[in-house]
PDB file of C-alpha atoms in Angstrom:
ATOM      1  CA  UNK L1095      12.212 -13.573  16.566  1.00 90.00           C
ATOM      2  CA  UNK L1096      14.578 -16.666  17.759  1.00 96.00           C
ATOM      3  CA  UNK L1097      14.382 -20.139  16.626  1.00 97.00           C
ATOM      4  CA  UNK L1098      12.371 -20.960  20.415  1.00 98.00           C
ATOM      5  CA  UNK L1099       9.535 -18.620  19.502  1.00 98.00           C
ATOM      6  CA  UNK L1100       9.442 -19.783  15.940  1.00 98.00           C
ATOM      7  CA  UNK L1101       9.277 -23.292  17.349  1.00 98.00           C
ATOM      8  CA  UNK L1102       6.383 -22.066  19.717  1.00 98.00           C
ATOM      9  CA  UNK L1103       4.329 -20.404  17.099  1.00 98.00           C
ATOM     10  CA  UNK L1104       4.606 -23.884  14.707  1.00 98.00           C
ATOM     11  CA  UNK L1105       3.273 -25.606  17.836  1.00 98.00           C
ATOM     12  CA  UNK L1106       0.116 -23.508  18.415  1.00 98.00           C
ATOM     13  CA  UNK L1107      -0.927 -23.094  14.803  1.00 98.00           C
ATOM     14  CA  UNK L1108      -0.632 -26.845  14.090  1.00 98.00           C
ATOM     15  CA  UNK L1109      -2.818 -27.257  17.650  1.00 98.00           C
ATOM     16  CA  UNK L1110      -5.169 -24.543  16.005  1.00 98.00           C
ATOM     17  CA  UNK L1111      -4.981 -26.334  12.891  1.00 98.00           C
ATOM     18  CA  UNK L1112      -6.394 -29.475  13.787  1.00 98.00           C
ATOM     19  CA  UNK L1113      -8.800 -28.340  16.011  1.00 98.00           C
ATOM     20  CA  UNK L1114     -10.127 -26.493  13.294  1.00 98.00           C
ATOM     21  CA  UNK L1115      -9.802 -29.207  10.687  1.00 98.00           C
ATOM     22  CA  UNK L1116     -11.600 -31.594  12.863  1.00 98.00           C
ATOM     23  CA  UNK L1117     -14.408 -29.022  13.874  1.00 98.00           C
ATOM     24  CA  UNK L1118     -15.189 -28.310   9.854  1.00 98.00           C
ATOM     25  CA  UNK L1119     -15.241 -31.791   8.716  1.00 98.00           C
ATOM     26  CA  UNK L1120     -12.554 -32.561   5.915  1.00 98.00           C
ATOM     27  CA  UNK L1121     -15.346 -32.071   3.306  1.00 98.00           C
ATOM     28  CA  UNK L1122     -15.638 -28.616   3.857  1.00 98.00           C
ATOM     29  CA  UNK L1123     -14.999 -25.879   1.264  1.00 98.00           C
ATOM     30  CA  UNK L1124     -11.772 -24.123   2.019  1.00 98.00           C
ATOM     31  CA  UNK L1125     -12.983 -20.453   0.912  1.00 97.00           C
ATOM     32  CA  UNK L1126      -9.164 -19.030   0.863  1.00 97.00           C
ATOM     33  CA  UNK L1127      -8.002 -21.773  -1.283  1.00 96.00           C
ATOM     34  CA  UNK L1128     -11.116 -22.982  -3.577  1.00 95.00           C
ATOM     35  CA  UNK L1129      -9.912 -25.788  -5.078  1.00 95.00           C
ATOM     36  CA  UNK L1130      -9.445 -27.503  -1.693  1.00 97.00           C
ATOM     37  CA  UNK L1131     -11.581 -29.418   0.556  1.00 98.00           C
ATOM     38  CA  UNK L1132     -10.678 -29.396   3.784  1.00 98.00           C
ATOM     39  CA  UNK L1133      -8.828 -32.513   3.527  1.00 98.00           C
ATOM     40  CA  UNK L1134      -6.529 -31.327   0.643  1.00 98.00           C
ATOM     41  CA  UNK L1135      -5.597 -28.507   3.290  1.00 98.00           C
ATOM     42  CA  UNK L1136      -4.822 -31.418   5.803  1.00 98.00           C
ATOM     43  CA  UNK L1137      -2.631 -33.749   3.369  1.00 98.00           C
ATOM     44  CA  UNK L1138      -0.884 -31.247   2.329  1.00 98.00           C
ATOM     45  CA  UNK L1139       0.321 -29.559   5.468  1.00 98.00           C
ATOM     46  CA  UNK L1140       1.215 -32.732   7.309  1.00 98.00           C
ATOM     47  CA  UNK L1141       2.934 -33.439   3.876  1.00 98.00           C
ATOM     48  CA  UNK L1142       5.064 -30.617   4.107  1.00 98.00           C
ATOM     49  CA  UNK L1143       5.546 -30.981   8.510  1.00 98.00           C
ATOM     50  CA  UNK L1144       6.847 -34.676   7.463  1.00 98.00           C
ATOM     51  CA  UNK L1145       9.184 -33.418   4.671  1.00 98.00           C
ATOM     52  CA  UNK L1146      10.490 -30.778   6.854  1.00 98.00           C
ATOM     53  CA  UNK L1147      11.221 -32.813   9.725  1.00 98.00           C
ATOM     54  CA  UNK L1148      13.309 -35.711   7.328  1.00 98.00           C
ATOM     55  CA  UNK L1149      15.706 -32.291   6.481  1.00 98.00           C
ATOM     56  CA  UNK L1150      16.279 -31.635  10.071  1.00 98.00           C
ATOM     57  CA  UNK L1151      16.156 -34.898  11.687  1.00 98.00           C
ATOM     58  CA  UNK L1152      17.851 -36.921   9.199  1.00 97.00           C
ATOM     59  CA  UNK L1153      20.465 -34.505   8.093  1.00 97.00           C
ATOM     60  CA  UNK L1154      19.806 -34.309   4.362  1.00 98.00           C
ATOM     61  CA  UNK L1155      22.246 -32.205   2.847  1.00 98.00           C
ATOM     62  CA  UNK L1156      20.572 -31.794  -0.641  1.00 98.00           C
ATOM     63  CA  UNK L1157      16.686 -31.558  -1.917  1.00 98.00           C
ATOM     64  CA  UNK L1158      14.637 -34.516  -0.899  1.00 97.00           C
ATOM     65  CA  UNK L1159      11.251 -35.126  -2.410  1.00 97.00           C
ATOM     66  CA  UNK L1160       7.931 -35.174   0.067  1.00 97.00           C
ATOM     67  CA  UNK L1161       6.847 -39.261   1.039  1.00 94.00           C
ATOM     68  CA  UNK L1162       3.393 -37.900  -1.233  1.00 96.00           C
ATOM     69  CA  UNK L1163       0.246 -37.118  -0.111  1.00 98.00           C
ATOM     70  CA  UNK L1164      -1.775 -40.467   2.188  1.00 98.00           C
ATOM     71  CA  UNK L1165      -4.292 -41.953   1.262  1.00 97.00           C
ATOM     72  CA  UNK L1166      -6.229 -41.283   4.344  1.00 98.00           C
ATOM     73  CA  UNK L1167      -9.329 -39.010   5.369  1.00 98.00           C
ATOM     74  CA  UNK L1168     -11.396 -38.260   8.242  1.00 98.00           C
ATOM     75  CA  UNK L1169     -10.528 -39.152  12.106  1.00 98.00           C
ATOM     76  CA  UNK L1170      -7.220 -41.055  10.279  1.00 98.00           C
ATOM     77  CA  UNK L1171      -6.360 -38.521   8.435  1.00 98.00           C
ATOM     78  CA  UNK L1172      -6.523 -35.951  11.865  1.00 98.00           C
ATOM     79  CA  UNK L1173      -4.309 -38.646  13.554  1.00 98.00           C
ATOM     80  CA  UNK L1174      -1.838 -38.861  11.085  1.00 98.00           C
ATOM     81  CA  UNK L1175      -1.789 -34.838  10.887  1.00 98.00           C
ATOM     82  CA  UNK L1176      -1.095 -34.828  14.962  1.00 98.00           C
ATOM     83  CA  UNK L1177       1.677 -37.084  14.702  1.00 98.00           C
ATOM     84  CA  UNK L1178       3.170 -35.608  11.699  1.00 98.00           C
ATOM     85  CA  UNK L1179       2.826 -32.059  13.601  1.00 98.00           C
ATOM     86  CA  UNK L1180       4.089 -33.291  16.690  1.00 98.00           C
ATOM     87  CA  UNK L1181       7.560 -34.976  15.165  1.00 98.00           C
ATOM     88  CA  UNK L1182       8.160 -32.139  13.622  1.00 98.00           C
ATOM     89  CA  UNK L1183       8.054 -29.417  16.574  1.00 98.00           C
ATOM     90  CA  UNK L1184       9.719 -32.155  18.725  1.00 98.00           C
ATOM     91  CA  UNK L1185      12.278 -32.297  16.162  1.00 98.00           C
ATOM     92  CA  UNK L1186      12.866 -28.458  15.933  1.00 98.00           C
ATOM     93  CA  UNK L1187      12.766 -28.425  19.657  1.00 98.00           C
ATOM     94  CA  UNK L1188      15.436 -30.553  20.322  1.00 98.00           C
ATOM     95  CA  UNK L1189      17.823 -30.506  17.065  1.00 98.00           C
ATOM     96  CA  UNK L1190      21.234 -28.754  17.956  1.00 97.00           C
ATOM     97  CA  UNK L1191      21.737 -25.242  16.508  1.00 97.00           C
ATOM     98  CA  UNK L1192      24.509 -26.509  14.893  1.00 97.00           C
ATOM     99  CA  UNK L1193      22.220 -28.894  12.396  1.00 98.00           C
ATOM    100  CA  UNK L1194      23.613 -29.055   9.113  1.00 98.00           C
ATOM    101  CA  UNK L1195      20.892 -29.443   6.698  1.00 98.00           C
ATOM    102  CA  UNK L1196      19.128 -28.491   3.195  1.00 98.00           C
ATOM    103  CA  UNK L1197      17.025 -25.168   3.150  1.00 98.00           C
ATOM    104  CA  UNK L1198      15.942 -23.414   0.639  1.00 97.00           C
ATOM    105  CA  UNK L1199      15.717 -19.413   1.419  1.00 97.00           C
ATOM    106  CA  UNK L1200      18.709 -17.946   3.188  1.00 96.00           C
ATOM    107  CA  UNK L1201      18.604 -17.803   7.074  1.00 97.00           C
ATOM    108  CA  UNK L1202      21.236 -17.368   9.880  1.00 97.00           C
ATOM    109  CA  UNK L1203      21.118 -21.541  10.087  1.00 98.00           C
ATOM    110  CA  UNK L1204      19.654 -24.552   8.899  1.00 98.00           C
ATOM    111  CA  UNK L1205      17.157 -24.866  12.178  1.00 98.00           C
ATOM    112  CA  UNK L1206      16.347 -21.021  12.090  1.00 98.00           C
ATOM    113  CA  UNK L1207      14.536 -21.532   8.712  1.00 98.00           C
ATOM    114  CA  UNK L1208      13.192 -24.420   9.149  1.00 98.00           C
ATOM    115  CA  UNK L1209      11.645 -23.443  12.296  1.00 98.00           C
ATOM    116  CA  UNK L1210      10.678 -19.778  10.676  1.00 98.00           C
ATOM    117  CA  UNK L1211       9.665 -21.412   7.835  1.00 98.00           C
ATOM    118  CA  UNK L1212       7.472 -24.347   9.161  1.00 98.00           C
ATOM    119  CA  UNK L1213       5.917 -21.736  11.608  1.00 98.00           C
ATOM    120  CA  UNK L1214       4.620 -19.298   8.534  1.00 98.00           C
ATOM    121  CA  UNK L1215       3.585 -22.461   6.280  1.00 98.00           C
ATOM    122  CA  UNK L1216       1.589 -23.582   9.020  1.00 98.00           C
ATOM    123  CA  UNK L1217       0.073 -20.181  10.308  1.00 98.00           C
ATOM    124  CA  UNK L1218      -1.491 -19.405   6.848  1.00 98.00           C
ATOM    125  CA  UNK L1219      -2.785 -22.965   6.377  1.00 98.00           C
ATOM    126  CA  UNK L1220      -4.354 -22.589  10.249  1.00 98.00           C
ATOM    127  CA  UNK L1221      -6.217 -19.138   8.706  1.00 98.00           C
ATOM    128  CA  UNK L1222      -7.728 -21.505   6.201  1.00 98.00           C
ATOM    129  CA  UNK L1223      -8.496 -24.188   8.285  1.00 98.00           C
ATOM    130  CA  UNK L1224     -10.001 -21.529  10.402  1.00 98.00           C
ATOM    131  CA  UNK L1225     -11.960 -19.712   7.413  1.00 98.00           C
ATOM    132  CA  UNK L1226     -14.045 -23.436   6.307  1.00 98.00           C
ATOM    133  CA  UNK L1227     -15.564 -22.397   9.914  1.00 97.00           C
ATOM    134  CA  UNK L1228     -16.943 -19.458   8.648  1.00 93.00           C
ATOM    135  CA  UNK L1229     -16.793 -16.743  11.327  1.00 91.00           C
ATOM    136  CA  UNK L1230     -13.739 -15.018  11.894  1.00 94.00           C
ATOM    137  CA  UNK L1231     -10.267 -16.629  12.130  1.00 97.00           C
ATOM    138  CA  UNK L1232      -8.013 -15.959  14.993  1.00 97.00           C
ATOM    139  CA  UNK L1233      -5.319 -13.032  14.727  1.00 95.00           C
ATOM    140  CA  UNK L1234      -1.979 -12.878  13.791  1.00 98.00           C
ATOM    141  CA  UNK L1235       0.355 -11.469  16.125  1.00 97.00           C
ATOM    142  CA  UNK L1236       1.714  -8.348  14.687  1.00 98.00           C
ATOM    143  CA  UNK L1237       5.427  -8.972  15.086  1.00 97.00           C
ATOM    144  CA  UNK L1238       5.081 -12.389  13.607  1.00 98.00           C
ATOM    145  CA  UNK L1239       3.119 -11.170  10.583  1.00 98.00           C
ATOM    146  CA  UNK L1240       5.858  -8.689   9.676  1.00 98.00           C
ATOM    147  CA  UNK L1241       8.398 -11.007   9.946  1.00 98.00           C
ATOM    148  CA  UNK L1242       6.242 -12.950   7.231  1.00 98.00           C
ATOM    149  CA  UNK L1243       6.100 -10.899   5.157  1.00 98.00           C
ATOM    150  CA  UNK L1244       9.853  -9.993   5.124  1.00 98.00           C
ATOM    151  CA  UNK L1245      10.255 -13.779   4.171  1.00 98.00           C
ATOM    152  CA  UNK L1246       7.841 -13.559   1.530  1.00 98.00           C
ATOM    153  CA  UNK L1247       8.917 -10.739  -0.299  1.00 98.00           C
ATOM    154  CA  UNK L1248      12.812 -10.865   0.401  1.00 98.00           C
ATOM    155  CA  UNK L1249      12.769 -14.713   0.540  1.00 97.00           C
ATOM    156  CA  UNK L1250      10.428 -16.424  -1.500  1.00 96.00           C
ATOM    157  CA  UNK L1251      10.249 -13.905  -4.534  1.00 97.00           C
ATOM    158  CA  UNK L1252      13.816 -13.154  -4.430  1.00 97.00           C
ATOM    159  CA  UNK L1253      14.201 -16.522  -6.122  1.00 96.00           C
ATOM    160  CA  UNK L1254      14.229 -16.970  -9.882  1.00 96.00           C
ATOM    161  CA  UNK L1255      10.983 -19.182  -9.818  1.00 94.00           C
ATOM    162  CA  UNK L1256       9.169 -15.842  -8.958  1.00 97.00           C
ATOM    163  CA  UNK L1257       6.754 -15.048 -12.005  1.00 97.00           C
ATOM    164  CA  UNK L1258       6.059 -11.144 -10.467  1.00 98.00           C
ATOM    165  CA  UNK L1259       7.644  -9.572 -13.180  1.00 97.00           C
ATOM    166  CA  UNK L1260       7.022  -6.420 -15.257  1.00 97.00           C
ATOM    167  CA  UNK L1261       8.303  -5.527 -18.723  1.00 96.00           C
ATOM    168  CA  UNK L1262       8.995  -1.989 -17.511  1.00 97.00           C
ATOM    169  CA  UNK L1263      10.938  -1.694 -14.351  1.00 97.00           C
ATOM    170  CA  UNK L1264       7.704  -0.655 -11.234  1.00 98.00           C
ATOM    171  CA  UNK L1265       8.475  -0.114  -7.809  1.00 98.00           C
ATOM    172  CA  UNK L1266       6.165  -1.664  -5.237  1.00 98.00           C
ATOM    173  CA  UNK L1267       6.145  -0.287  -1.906  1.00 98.00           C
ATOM    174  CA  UNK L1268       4.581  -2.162   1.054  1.00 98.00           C
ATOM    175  CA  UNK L1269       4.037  -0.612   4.759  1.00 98.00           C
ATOM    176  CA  UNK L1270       2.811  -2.025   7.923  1.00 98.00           C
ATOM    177  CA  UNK L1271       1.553   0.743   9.795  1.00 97.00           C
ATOM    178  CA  UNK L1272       1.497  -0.483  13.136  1.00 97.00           C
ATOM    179  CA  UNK L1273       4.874  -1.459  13.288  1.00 94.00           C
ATOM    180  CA  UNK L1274       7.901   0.235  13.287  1.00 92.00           C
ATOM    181  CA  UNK L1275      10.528   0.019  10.137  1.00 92.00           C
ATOM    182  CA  UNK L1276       8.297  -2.599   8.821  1.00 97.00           C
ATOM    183  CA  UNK L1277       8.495  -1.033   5.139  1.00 98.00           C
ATOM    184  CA  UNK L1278       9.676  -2.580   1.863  1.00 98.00           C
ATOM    185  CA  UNK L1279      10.505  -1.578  -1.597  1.00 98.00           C
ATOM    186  CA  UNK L1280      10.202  -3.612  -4.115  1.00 98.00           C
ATOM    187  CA  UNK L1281      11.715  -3.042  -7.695  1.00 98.00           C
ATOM    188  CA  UNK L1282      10.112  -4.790 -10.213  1.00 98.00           C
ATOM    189  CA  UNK L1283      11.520  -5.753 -14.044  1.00 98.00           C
ATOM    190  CA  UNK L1284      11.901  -8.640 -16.204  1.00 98.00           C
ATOM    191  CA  UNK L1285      14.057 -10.390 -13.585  1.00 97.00           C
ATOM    192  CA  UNK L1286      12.834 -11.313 -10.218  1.00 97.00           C
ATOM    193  CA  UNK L1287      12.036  -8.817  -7.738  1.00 98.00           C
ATOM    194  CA  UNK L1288      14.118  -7.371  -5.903  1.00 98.00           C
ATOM    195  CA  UNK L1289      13.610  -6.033  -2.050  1.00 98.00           C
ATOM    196  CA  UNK L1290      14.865  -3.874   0.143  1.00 97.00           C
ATOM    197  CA  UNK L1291      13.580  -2.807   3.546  1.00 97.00           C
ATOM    198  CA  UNK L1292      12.448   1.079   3.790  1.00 97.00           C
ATOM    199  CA  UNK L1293      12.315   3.749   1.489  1.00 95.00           C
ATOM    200  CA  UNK L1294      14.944   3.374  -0.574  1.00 93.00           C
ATOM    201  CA  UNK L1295      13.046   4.876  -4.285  1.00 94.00           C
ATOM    202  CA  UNK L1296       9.864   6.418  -5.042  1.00 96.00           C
ATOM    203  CA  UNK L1297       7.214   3.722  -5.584  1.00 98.00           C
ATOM    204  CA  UNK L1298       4.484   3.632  -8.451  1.00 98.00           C
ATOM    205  CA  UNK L1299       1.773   1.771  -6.353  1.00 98.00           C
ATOM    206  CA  UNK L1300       1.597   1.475  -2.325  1.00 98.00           C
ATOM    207  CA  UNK L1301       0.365  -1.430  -0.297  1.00 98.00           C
ATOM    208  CA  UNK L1302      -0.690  -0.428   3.599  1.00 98.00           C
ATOM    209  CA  UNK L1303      -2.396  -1.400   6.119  1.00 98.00           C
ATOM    210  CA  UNK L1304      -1.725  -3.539   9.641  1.00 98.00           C
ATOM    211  CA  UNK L1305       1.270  -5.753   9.810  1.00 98.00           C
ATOM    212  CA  UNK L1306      -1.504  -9.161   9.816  1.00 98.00           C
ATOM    213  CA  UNK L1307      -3.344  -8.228   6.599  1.00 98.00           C
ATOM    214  CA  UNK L1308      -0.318  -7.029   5.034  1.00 98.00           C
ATOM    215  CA  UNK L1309       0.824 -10.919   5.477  1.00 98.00           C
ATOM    216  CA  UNK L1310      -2.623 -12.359   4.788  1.00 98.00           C
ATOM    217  CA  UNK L1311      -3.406 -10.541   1.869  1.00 98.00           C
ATOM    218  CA  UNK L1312       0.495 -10.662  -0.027  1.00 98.00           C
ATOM    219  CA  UNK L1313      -0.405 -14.506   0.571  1.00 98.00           C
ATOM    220  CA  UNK L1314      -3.631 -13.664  -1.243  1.00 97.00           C
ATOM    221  CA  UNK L1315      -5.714 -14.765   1.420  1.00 97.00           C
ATOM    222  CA  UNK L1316      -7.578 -11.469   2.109  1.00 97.00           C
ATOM    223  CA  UNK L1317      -8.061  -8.301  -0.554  1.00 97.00           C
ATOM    224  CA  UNK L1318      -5.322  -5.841   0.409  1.00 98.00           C
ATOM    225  CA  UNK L1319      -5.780  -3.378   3.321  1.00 98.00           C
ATOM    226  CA  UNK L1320      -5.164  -0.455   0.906  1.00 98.00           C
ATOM    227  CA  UNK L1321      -3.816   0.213  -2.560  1.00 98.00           C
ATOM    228  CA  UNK L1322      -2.451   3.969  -3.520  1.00 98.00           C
ATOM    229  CA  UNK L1323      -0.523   4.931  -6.829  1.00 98.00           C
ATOM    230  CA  UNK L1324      -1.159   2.553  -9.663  1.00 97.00           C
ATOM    231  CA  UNK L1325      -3.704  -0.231  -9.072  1.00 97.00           C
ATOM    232  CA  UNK L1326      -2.349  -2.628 -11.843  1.00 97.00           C
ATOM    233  CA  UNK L1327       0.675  -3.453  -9.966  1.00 98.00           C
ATOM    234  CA  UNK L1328      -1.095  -4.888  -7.103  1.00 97.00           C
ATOM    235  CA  UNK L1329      -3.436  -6.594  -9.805  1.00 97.00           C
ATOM    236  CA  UNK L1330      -0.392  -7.671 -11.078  1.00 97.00           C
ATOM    237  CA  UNK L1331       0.467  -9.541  -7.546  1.00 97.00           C
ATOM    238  CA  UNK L1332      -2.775 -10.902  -7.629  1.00 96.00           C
ATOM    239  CA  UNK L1333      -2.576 -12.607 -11.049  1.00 96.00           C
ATOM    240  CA  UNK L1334       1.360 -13.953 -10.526  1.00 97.00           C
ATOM    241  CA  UNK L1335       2.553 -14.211  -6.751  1.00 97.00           C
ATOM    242  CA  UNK L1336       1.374 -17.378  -6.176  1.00 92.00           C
ATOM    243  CA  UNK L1337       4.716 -19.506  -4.611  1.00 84.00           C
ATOM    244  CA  UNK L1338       5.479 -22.512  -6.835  1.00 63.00           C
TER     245      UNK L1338
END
């Protein structure tokens, strides 16, 4: 995917997002992330959509912290979550490729992760903004989803602050079946994982299913699609992929 559709994808969700938000009411339950209210889900995003933006827009060339969580709820808090959203896919939109910024996951450029990254943050949060609806949350496009879950697994827990680790070496395999070359191999030790893309060694436990619950569930939004080989090392995914 380039940057533009990246760019376009942040702009729907965050649409989808709010509308959702607004719909539930920020006191509702947020079933895929229980220890939020549907205002944690909302401070938190437009949080992260600020700090992002400051990188970008500002040209930070080292770690920043986040301005903190408002003080703010209800129809102020949806405001401040629109503007926030808005800056930031303005700011993506018209930054020049050339930006020289902070990231934090390896990509072609500065503005390629931040817009790949700021799309994916805000797609999953959208999904639970969606599910304190109840009903059925709208799909994830199957290119995009793969693409997510090439971030998470070579991105996210390629990084030492990964805690999916095994005291004997395991190799995960995860497949997307509707989508072509959209498999990963995972080797898992003491160290952080490490990923490569196809079938490069025989795998003790297999992950499958379509390229959108693939993403949601490795986010451990949804159970996985289906589990073959040993179960414990999905378990194990469960219990310790959460991204800190």
């Amino acid at each position: 995917m380039e940057t533009a559709d990246f760019v376009r994808t942040l702009d729907r969700e965050g649409l989808l997002l709010a509308a959702a938000a607004e719909e539930a009411g920020t006191d509702a339950k947020v079933p895929t992330c229980p220890q939020w209210q549907v205002r944690d889900l909302v401070r938190h995003t437009g949080t992260v959509h600020r700090w992002a933006a400051a990188f970008v827009a500002e040209g930070h060339t080292s770690y920043q912290p986040d301005g903190g969580l408002p003080d703010l709820d209800g129809a102020e808090l949806l405001t401040w979550f629109r503007e926030g959203h808005r800056h930031l896919v303005d700011t993506l939109a018209g930054a020049p490729a050339d930006v020289e910024c902070w990231h934090f996951l390896p990509a072609p450029s500065p503005l390629a992760f931040w817009a790949r990254r700021q799309a994916h943050e805000t797609t999953i949060h959208r999904f639970d903004a969606q599910s304190a609806l109840g009903g059925t949350p709208d799909t994830i496009e199957t290119g995009f989803a793969a693409d997510g879950v090439d971030e998470l697994l070579r991105g996210f827990h390629a990084r030492s602050k990964s805690r999916v680790r095994s005291a004997e070496p395991r190799v995960l395999r995860v497949r997307a079946i509707d989508t072509a070359d959209a498999v990963w191999t995972v080797r898992l030790s003491q160290e952080p994982p490490v990923t490569e893309r196809g079938d490069t060694a025989p795998a003790d436990c297999e992950i499958s299913g379509p390229a959108d619950l693939l993403y949601l569930s490795l986010w451990n939004r949804v159970p996985f699609p289906q589990v073959s080989g040993d179960a414990s090392i999905g378990a194990l995914w469960r219990e310790k992929s959460a991204v800190i």
